[in-house]
């Protein structure tokens, strides 16, 4: 989410056979195939896949090449872009490239694609690399919240080094709040407080009190998490002590961490999940929220920036996105998502993995370590287009130009709310996300959350059985 649409990454933001229909054009595949064919002749050529457009990828490549040349002047670093509306679209195109025989060495993947990638053995676990270089990585692990690291684990193994994340906080227009006579919300505000504020803002003609989009991250799913419900049963994989006992020894935030999130049986039509979606229908009926669109957050940010929306769910990426959309520092602020049964938030994280088919894994590992260094962050993410994974980078100085005033909320979501968890992203994430979008749209148009979520339950049971 930049002004982007992706939860974990922040670039101006589904089964192998299904991916073919929505894959890249022939020209794009031909270009990447040509790059791949030269791999064997250039032992120090590294390719990375990137979520965004090629112009962005080329600029990023230029910014990173001097740093990578410090590792070895002979390394040629190439970034190939894949554009898409969301991670669902991105992953479909990645799978198409793999099917075409043009895999990269490094891939930038968010929470949405982690278990899909690991379960298909497309990447290699980083356990041995991390263990070997643990002394050199102690500064990294001491600076990054264990919740982000655990979200990059699967079946006891670590598959990516996270560098960024976005949690579903609540952004609000300071001008509209003042105009409506609503006091700025506190961090411990409730769902009743949220609705009371929305009711006052909704009295203004042409303004929607609360705007949202249909997708998995930061949609009605944020209300679902605050209602202590989910689409899938939650569990943890065994393992991970090889990392927690050494990299996070003595850190209370690592207590209870295991080998990654284990997404179990579908619970899409559970009472708490149905109640959350019914609440969204009620917001629409009360004219506190418009019917949402499917997709990313770019349009939503534009509406917010033009003072047509009073509140919306956003992560740290909204700081840069709203600034890029023309909002001035002070015209928007952020707070925690309101408390319902709990104040649990959801998040998505981003990081880097090494492809199993790469013939330069050791070299790729050196680049991964470079990419998570503090000095690399603004090269990769200029302009506050995501939340830094390293806490030391979340500072007043970083947000001095863009805002928001309460920028500390971004990292506090992890530290003050340890119940906060990653979005449900099992290996069949592509099917889950597609079904969620379709059934959410059905619920809003029909006004019947129960029927739509009964359908989603059947969709997910089928997808889980086929995975």
Coordinates of C-alpha atoms in Angstrom, one line a residue:
X1 CA 0.0 0.0 0.0
X2 CA 1.7 3.2 -1.1
X3 CA -0.7 5.1 -2.3
X4 CA -0.6 1.3 -2.8
X5 CA -3.1 -1.5 -2.5
X6 CA -1.1 -4.2 -0.8
X7 CA -1.2 -4.9 2.9
X8 CA 2.2 -6.2 3.7
X9 CA 4.3 -4.5 1.0
X10 CA 4.0 -1.0 -0.1
X11 CA 4.4 -0.6 -3.8
X12 CA 1.9 1.5 -5.7
X13 CA -0.3 -1.7 -4.6
X14 CA -4.5 -17.5 -7.7
X15 CA -3.1 -23.0 -7.9
X16 CA -0.8 -23.3 -10.8
X17 CA -3.4 -24.1 -13.5
X18 CA -5.8 -21.3 -12.5
X19 CA -3.0 -18.8 -12.7
X20 CA -2.5 -19.4 -16.4
X21 CA -5.6 -17.5 -17.4
X22 CA -4.6 -14.4 -15.6
X23 CA -0.9 -14.4 -16.3
X24 CA 1.5 -12.0 -17.9
X25 CA 1.3 -11.2 -21.5
X26 CA 3.5 -13.1 -23.9
X27 CA 5.9 -10.2 -24.3
X28 CA 6.4 -10.0 -20.6
X29 CA 7.1 -13.7 -20.3
X30 CA 9.5 -13.5 -23.3
X31 CA 11.5 -10.7 -21.7
X32 CA 11.8 -12.6 -18.4
X33 CA 12.6 -15.8 -20.2
X34 CA 15.4 -14.0 -22.0
X35 CA 16.7 -12.8 -18.6
X36 CA 16.6 -16.3 -17.3
X37 CA 18.4 -17.8 -20.3
X38 CA 21.4 -15.7 -19.6
X39 CA 21.6 -16.7 -15.9
X40 CA 23.9 -19.6 -16.5
X41 CA 26.5 -17.4 -18.3
X42 CA 26.5 -14.8 -15.5
X43 CA 27.3 -16.4 -12.2
X44 CA 26.8 -13.1 -10.3
X45 CA 23.6 -12.0 -11.9
X46 CA 20.7 -11.9 -9.4
X47 CA 17.0 -11.4 -10.3
X48 CA 14.3 -10.2 -7.9
X49 CA 10.6 -10.1 -8.5
X50 CA 8.9 -7.0 -7.3
X51 CA 5.2 -6.0 -6.8
X52 CA 4.8 -2.8 -8.8
X53 CA 5.4 -1.4 -12.3
X54 CA 8.6 -1.7 -14.2
X55 CA 9.5 2.0 -13.9
X56 CA 9.4 1.6 -10.1
X57 CA 11.4 -1.6 -10.3
X58 CA 14.1 0.1 -12.5
X59 CA 14.4 3.0 -10.1
X60 CA 14.6 0.6 -7.2
X61 CA 17.3 -1.3 -9.0
X62 CA 19.3 1.9 -9.5
X63 CA 19.0 2.8 -5.9
X64 CA 20.1 -0.6 -4.6
X65 CA 22.8 -1.4 -7.1
X66 CA 25.5 0.8 -5.4
X67 CA 24.8 -0.9 -2.1
X68 CA 24.9 -4.3 -3.6
X69 CA 28.1 -3.5 -5.5
X70 CA 29.7 -2.9 -2.1
X71 CA 29.1 -6.6 -1.3
X72 CA 30.8 -7.5 -4.6
X73 CA 31.4 -5.2 -7.6
X74 CA 30.7 -8.1 -9.9
X75 CA 27.1 -8.6 -8.9
X76 CA 24.6 -7.5 -11.5
X77 CA 21.2 -7.0 -9.8
X78 CA 18.0 -7.0 -11.8
X79 CA 14.5 -6.3 -10.6
X80 CA 11.6 -7.5 -12.7
X81 CA 8.2 -6.0 -11.9
X82 CA 4.8 -7.6 -11.7
X83 CA 1.9 -5.3 -11.5
X84 CA -1.5 -6.2 -10.2
X85 CA -4.5 -4.9 -8.3
X86 CA -3.6 -6.8 -5.1
X87 CA -1.5 -9.7 -3.8
X88 CA -4.0 -12.1 -5.2
X89 CA -3.3 -10.8 -8.7
X90 CA 0.4 -10.7 -8.1
X91 CA 0.7 -14.3 -6.9
X92 CA -1.3 -15.6 -9.9
X93 CA 1.2 -13.9 -12.2
X94 CA 4.2 -15.2 -10.2
X95 CA 2.8 -18.8 -10.5
X96 CA 2.4 -18.2 -14.2
X97 CA 6.1 -17.3 -14.5
X98 CA 7.2 -20.3 -12.5
X99 CA 5.1 -22.5 -14.8
X100 CA 6.8 -20.9 -17.7
X101 CA 10.2 -21.8 -16.3
X102 CA 11.4 -18.3 -15.4
X103 CA 11.8 -18.2 -11.6
X104 CA 13.8 -15.5 -9.9
X105 CA 16.6 -15.8 -7.3
X106 CA 14.9 -13.5 -4.8
X107 CA 11.2 -12.6 -4.4
X108 CA 9.6 -9.9 -2.4
X109 CA 6.4 -11.6 -0.9
X110 CA 4.0 -10.5 1.7
X111 CA 2.1 -12.6 4.3
X112 CA -0.5 -13.4 1.6
X113 CA 2.0 -15.5 -0.4
X114 CA 4.2 -16.9 2.3
X115 CA 2.5 -20.3 3.0
X116 CA 1.6 -20.8 -0.6
X117 CA 5.2 -20.3 -1.6
X118 CA 6.6 -22.5 1.2
X119 CA 4.0 -25.3 0.8
X120 CA 4.9 -25.6 -2.9
X121 CA 8.6 -25.7 -2.0
X122 CA 9.3 -22.7 -4.2
X123 CA 11.6 -21.2 -1.7
X124 CA 14.3 -22.5 0.7
X125 CA 14.0 -22.2 4.5
X126 CA 16.5 -19.7 5.9
X127 CA 17.1 -21.6 9.1
X128 CA 20.7 -22.7 8.4
X129 CA 21.6 -19.2 7.0
X130 CA 20.2 -17.5 10.1
X131 CA 21.9 -19.9 12.5
X132 CA 25.2 -19.5 10.8
X133 CA 25.0 -15.7 10.8
X134 CA 23.1 -15.2 14.1
X135 CA 25.8 -13.0 15.7
X136 CA 25.7 -10.6 12.7
X137 CA 21.8 -10.6 12.8
X138 CA 21.4 -10.0 16.5
X139 CA 20.9 -6.3 15.9
X140 CA 18.2 -7.1 13.4
X141 CA 16.3 -9.5 15.6
X142 CA 16.5 -7.1 18.6
X143 CA 15.0 -4.4 16.5
X144 CA 12.1 -6.3 14.9
X145 CA 9.0 -7.5 16.7
X146 CA 8.7 -11.3 17.1
X147 CA 5.1 -11.2 15.8
X148 CA 6.5 -10.2 12.4
X149 CA 9.1 -12.9 12.4
X150 CA 6.6 -15.6 13.4
X151 CA 4.3 -14.5 10.6
X152 CA 7.1 -15.5 8.2
X153 CA 7.4 -19.0 9.6
X154 CA 5.7 -22.1 8.4
X155 CA 5.9 -25.6 9.8
X156 CA 8.7 -24.6 12.1
X157 CA 10.9 -23.0 9.5
X158 CA 11.7 -19.3 8.7
X159 CA 11.1 -18.5 5.0
X160 CA 11.6 -14.8 4.9
X161 CA 13.3 -11.9 6.7
X162 CA 10.5 -9.3 7.2
X163 CA 11.3 -5.7 6.6
X164 CA 7.9 -4.0 6.8
X165 CA 4.3 -4.5 7.9
X166 CA 1.0 -2.7 8.0
X167 CA -1.6 -3.2 10.8
X168 CA -5.3 -2.2 10.4
X169 CA -5.5 1.0 12.3
X170 CA -8.1 3.7 11.9
X171 CA -7.3 6.9 10.0
X172 CA -9.6 9.9 10.4
X173 CA -10.0 13.4 9.0
X174 CA -9.1 16.0 11.6
X175 CA -11.0 18.6 9.7
X176 CA -14.2 16.6 9.5
X177 CA -14.0 15.6 13.2
X178 CA -13.6 19.3 14.2
X179 CA -16.4 20.4 11.9
X180 CA -18.7 17.7 13.4
X181 CA -17.8 18.6 16.9
X182 CA -16.3 15.2 17.6
X183 CA -13.3 14.9 19.9
X184 CA -10.3 13.1 18.5
X185 CA -10.6 9.4 19.4
X186 CA -8.5 7.9 22.1
X187 CA -6.5 4.7 21.6
X188 CA -9.0 2.8 23.8
X189 CA -12.1 4.0 22.1
X190 CA -14.9 1.6 21.5
X191 CA -17.2 0.5 18.7
X192 CA -19.9 2.6 20.2
X193 CA -17.6 5.6 20.1
X194 CA -16.8 4.9 16.5
X195 CA -20.5 4.8 15.5
X196 CA -21.3 7.9 17.5
X197 CA -18.6 9.8 15.6
X198 CA -19.8 8.3 12.3
X199 CA -23.4 9.4 12.9
X200 CA -22.3 13.0 13.4
X201 CA -20.1 13.1 10.4
X202 CA -22.7 11.5 8.2
X203 CA -25.0 14.5 8.6
X204 CA -22.8 16.4 6.2
X205 CA -24.1 16.2 2.6
X206 CA -21.9 14.3 0.2
X207 CA -19.7 12.9 2.9
X208 CA -19.4 9.2 3.9
X209 CA -18.5 8.7 7.5
X210 CA -16.6 5.5 7.0
X211 CA -15.2 4.1 3.8
X212 CA -13.8 0.6 3.1
X213 CA -13.0 -1.8 0.3
X214 CA -13.7 -5.5 -0.3
X215 CA -10.5 -7.5 0.3
X216 CA -8.9 -9.6 3.1
X217 CA -6.6 -7.0 4.7
X218 CA -8.3 -4.2 6.6
X219 CA -11.8 -4.6 5.3
X220 CA -14.8 -5.8 7.4
X221 CA -12.2 -8.4 8.5
X222 CA -10.8 -5.8 10.9
X223 CA -14.2 -5.8 12.7
X224 CA -14.1 -9.6 12.6
X225 CA -10.8 -9.6 14.4
X226 CA -12.0 -7.1 17.0
X227 CA -15.0 -9.4 17.5
X228 CA -12.6 -12.2 18.3
X229 CA -13.6 -14.2 15.2
X230 CA -11.8 -15.4 12.1
X231 CA -12.4 -17.1 8.8
X232 CA -10.3 -20.1 9.9
X233 CA -9.4 -21.9 13.1
X234 CA -6.2 -20.5 14.5
X235 CA -3.3 -22.6 15.7
X236 CA 0.5 -22.7 15.8
X237 CA 2.9 -25.1 14.1
X238 CA 5.4 -26.8 16.5
X239 CA 9.0 -25.8 16.3
X240 CA 10.9 -22.5 16.0
X241 CA 12.8 -22.9 19.3
X242 CA 16.0 -22.9 17.3
X243 CA 15.3 -19.2 16.6
X244 CA 13.3 -18.0 19.7
X245 CA 15.7 -19.4 22.2
X246 CA 18.7 -17.7 20.7
X247 CA 17.6 -14.6 18.7
X248 CA 15.0 -13.6 21.3
X249 CA 16.3 -15.0 24.5
X250 CA 14.9 -13.1 27.5
X251 CA 12.4 -11.1 25.3
X252 CA 8.9 -11.4 26.9
X253 CA 7.3 -10.5 23.5
X254 CA 8.6 -13.8 22.2
X255 CA 6.9 -15.9 24.9
X256 CA 4.6 -18.5 23.3
X257 CA 6.0 -18.0 19.8
X258 CA 6.2 -21.2 17.8
X259 CA 6.7 -22.4 14.3
X260 CA 4.3 -20.2 12.4
X261 CA 0.5 -19.8 12.1
X262 CA -1.4 -23.0 11.4
X263 CA -4.7 -22.2 9.7
X264 CA -7.2 -24.9 10.4
X265 CA -10.8 -25.7 9.5
X266 CA -12.9 -22.9 8.0
X267 CA -15.1 -20.9 10.4
X268 CA -16.5 -18.4 8.0
X269 CA -20.1 -18.8 9.2
X270 CA -19.3 -18.8 12.9
X271 CA -21.4 -16.5 15.1
X272 CA -18.7 -13.9 15.5
X273 CA -17.8 -13.7 11.8
X274 CA -21.5 -13.4 10.8
X275 CA -22.0 -10.7 13.4
X276 CA -19.1 -8.7 12.0
X277 CA -20.4 -8.7 8.5
X278 CA -23.9 -8.0 9.7
X279 CA -22.5 -4.9 11.4
X280 CA -21.1 -3.7 8.0
X281 CA -24.5 -4.1 6.4
X282 CA -26.1 -2.1 9.2
X283 CA -23.5 0.7 8.6
X284 CA -24.7 0.8 5.0
X285 CA -28.4 0.8 6.0
X286 CA -27.8 3.7 8.4
X287 CA -26.0 5.6 5.6
X288 CA -22.8 5.7 7.6
X289 CA -20.9 3.8 4.9
X290 CA -21.3 3.4 1.1
X291 CA -21.4 0.1 -0.6
X292 CA -17.7 -0.8 -1.0
X293 CA -15.7 -1.6 -4.1
X294 CA -13.5 -4.7 -4.6
X295 CA -9.8 -4.0 -4.9
X296 CA -7.0 -1.9 -3.4
X297 CA -7.0 1.3 -1.5
X298 CA -5.9 3.8 -4.1
X299 CA -9.4 5.1 -4.8
X300 CA -10.2 5.1 -1.1
X301 CA -7.2 7.3 -0.4
X302 CA -8.3 9.7 -3.1
X303 CA -11.8 10.0 -1.6
X304 CA -10.3 10.5 1.9
X305 CA -7.9 13.1 0.6
X306 CA -10.7 15.1 -0.9
X307 CA -12.6 15.1 2.4
X308 CA -15.4 12.8 1.2
X309 CA -14.6 10.2 3.9
X310 CA -14.3 10.8 7.6
X311 CA -12.7 7.5 8.6
X312 CA -11.1 4.5 7.0
X313 CA -8.9 1.6 7.9
X314 CA -5.2 2.1 7.0
X315 CA -1.7 1.2 8.1
X316 CA 1.5 3.1 8.0
X317 CA 1.4 3.1 4.2
X318 CA -1.4 5.6 4.4
X319 CA 0.9 8.3 5.8
X320 CA 2.8 8.4 2.5
X321 CA -0.3 7.6 0.4
X322 CA -2.4 10.5 1.8
X323 CA 0.6 12.9 1.5
X324 CA 1.1 11.9 -2.1
X325 CA -2.7 12.5 -2.7
X326 CA -2.3 16.1 -1.6
X327 CA -3.2 16.0 2.1
X328 CA -1.2 18.3 4.4
X329 CA 0.4 17.3 7.6
X330 CA -2.2 17.7 10.4
X331 CA -5.2 17.2 8.1
X332 CA -5.4 13.5 9.1
X333 CA -4.5 11.4 12.1
X334 CA -4.5 7.8 13.2
X335 CA -5.6 5.8 16.2
X336 CA -6.1 2.2 17.2
X337 CA -8.9 0.2 15.6
X338 CA -11.9 0.6 18.0
X339 CA -12.5 -2.0 20.7
X340 CA -15.4 -4.5 20.3
X341 CA -15.0 -7.8 22.2
X342 CA -11.3 -7.1 22.1
X343 CA -9.0 -4.6 20.4
X344 CA -7.2 -7.2 18.4
X345 CA -5.8 -5.9 15.1
X346 CA -4.8 -7.8 12.0
X347 CA -1.6 -7.2 10.1
X348 CA 0.3 -8.2 7.0
X349 CA 4.1 -8.2 6.7
X350 CA 6.5 -8.1 3.9
X351 CA 9.9 -9.6 3.4
X352 CA 12.3 -11.5 1.1
X353 CA 12.7 -15.1 0.2
X354 CA 15.3 -17.2 -1.8
X355 CA 13.9 -19.3 -4.6
X356 CA 14.7 -23.0 -4.4
X357 CA 15.6 -23.1 -8.1
X358 CA 18.2 -20.3 -7.7
X359 CA 21.8 -21.4 -8.4
X360 CA 23.1 -18.5 -6.4
X361 CA 21.5 -19.0 -3.0
X362 CA 24.5 -18.0 -1.0
X363 CA 24.8 -14.7 -2.9
X364 CA 21.1 -14.2 -2.6
X365 CA 21.4 -14.6 1.2
X366 CA 24.0 -11.8 1.3
X367 CA 21.6 -9.5 -0.5
X368 CA 18.7 -10.5 1.8
X369 CA 20.8 -9.4 4.8
X370 CA 21.6 -6.1 3.1
X371 CA 18.0 -5.4 2.3
X372 CA 16.9 -5.6 6.0
X373 CA 19.7 -3.2 7.2
X374 CA 18.4 0.1 8.5
X375 CA 20.1 2.1 5.8
X376 CA 18.4 0.1 3.1
X377 CA 14.8 0.8 4.2
X378 CA 14.4 4.3 2.6
X379 CA 16.1 3.1 -0.5
X380 CA 13.4 0.4 -0.9
X381 CA 10.5 2.4 0.5
X382 CA 11.0 6.2 0.0
X383 CA 8.3 8.4 1.3
X384 CA 6.6 6.6 4.2
X385 CA 4.8 4.1 1.9
X386 CA 4.8 1.3 4.5
X387 CA 5.5 0.8 8.2
X388 CA 9.2 -0.1 9.0
X389 CA 9.6 -3.6 10.5
X390 CA 12.5 -2.3 12.6
X391 CA 11.2 -0.3 15.5
X392 CA 14.2 2.0 15.5
X393 CA 13.0 3.4 12.2
X394 CA 9.6 4.3 13.5
X395 CA 10.5 7.8 14.8
X396 CA 9.1 11.3 15.1
X397 CA 11.7 12.4 12.5
X398 CA 10.3 9.9 10.0
X399 CA 6.8 11.3 10.2
X400 CA 7.7 15.0 10.7
X401 CA 6.9 15.9 7.1
X402 CA 3.9 13.6 6.4
X403 CA 2.3 13.0 9.7
X404 CA 0.2 11.6 11.3
X405 CA 0.7 13.2 14.7
X406 CA 0.1 9.8 16.5
X407 CA 2.5 7.9 14.3
X408 CA 3.6 5.8 17.3
X409 CA 0.3 3.9 17.0
X410 CA 1.7 1.9 14.1
X411 CA 4.3 0.0 16.1
X412 CA 2.3 0.2 19.3
X413 CA -0.3 -2.0 17.7
X414 CA 2.2 -4.8 18.1
X415 CA 3.6 -3.9 21.4
X416 CA 0.4 -2.8 23.2
X417 CA -1.8 -5.4 21.7
X418 CA 0.0 -8.7 21.8
X419 CA -3.2 -10.5 20.6
X420 CA -2.8 -8.8 17.2
X421 CA -2.2 -11.4 14.5
X422 CA -1.5 -11.9 10.8
X423 CA -4.3 -12.1 8.3
X424 CA -5.5 -15.7 7.5
X425 CA -3.3 -16.7 4.6
X426 CA -3.1 -20.5 4.2
X427 CA -1.5 -22.2 1.2
X428 CA -4.9 -21.8 -0.6
X429 CA -4.9 -18.1 0.0
X430 CA -5.7 -17.3 -3.7
X431 CA -9.0 -19.3 -3.5
X432 CA -9.8 -17.8 -0.1
X433 CA -9.3 -14.2 -1.2
X434 CA -11.3 -14.7 -4.4
X435 CA -14.2 -16.3 -2.5
X436 CA -14.1 -13.7 0.2
X437 CA -14.4 -10.9 -2.3
X438 CA -17.4 -12.6 -4.1
X439 CA -19.3 -13.5 -0.9
X440 CA -18.7 -10.1 0.7
X441 CA -20.2 -8.4 -2.4
X442 CA -23.1 -10.8 -2.2
X443 CA -23.7 -10.0 1.4
X444 CA -23.7 -6.2 0.9
X445 CA -25.9 -6.4 -2.2
X446 CA -28.4 -8.9 -0.7
X447 CA -28.3 -7.7 2.9
X448 CA -28.0 -11.3 4.1
X449 CA -24.6 -11.9 5.8
X450 CA -25.6 -15.4 7.0
X451 CA -26.4 -16.8 3.6
X452 CA -23.3 -15.2 2.0
X453 CA -21.0 -16.6 4.8
X454 CA -22.7 -20.1 4.6
X455 CA -21.6 -19.9 0.9
X456 CA -18.1 -18.8 1.9
X457 CA -17.8 -21.6 4.4
X458 CA -18.6 -24.1 1.6
X459 CA -16.1 -22.3 -0.7
X460 CA -13.3 -22.6 1.9
X461 CA -14.1 -26.2 2.8
X462 CA -13.7 -27.0 -0.9
X463 CA -10.5 -25.0 -1.3
X464 CA -9.0 -26.5 1.9
X465 CA -9.8 -30.0 0.7
X466 CA -8.2 -29.4 -2.7
X467 CA -5.0 -27.9 -1.3

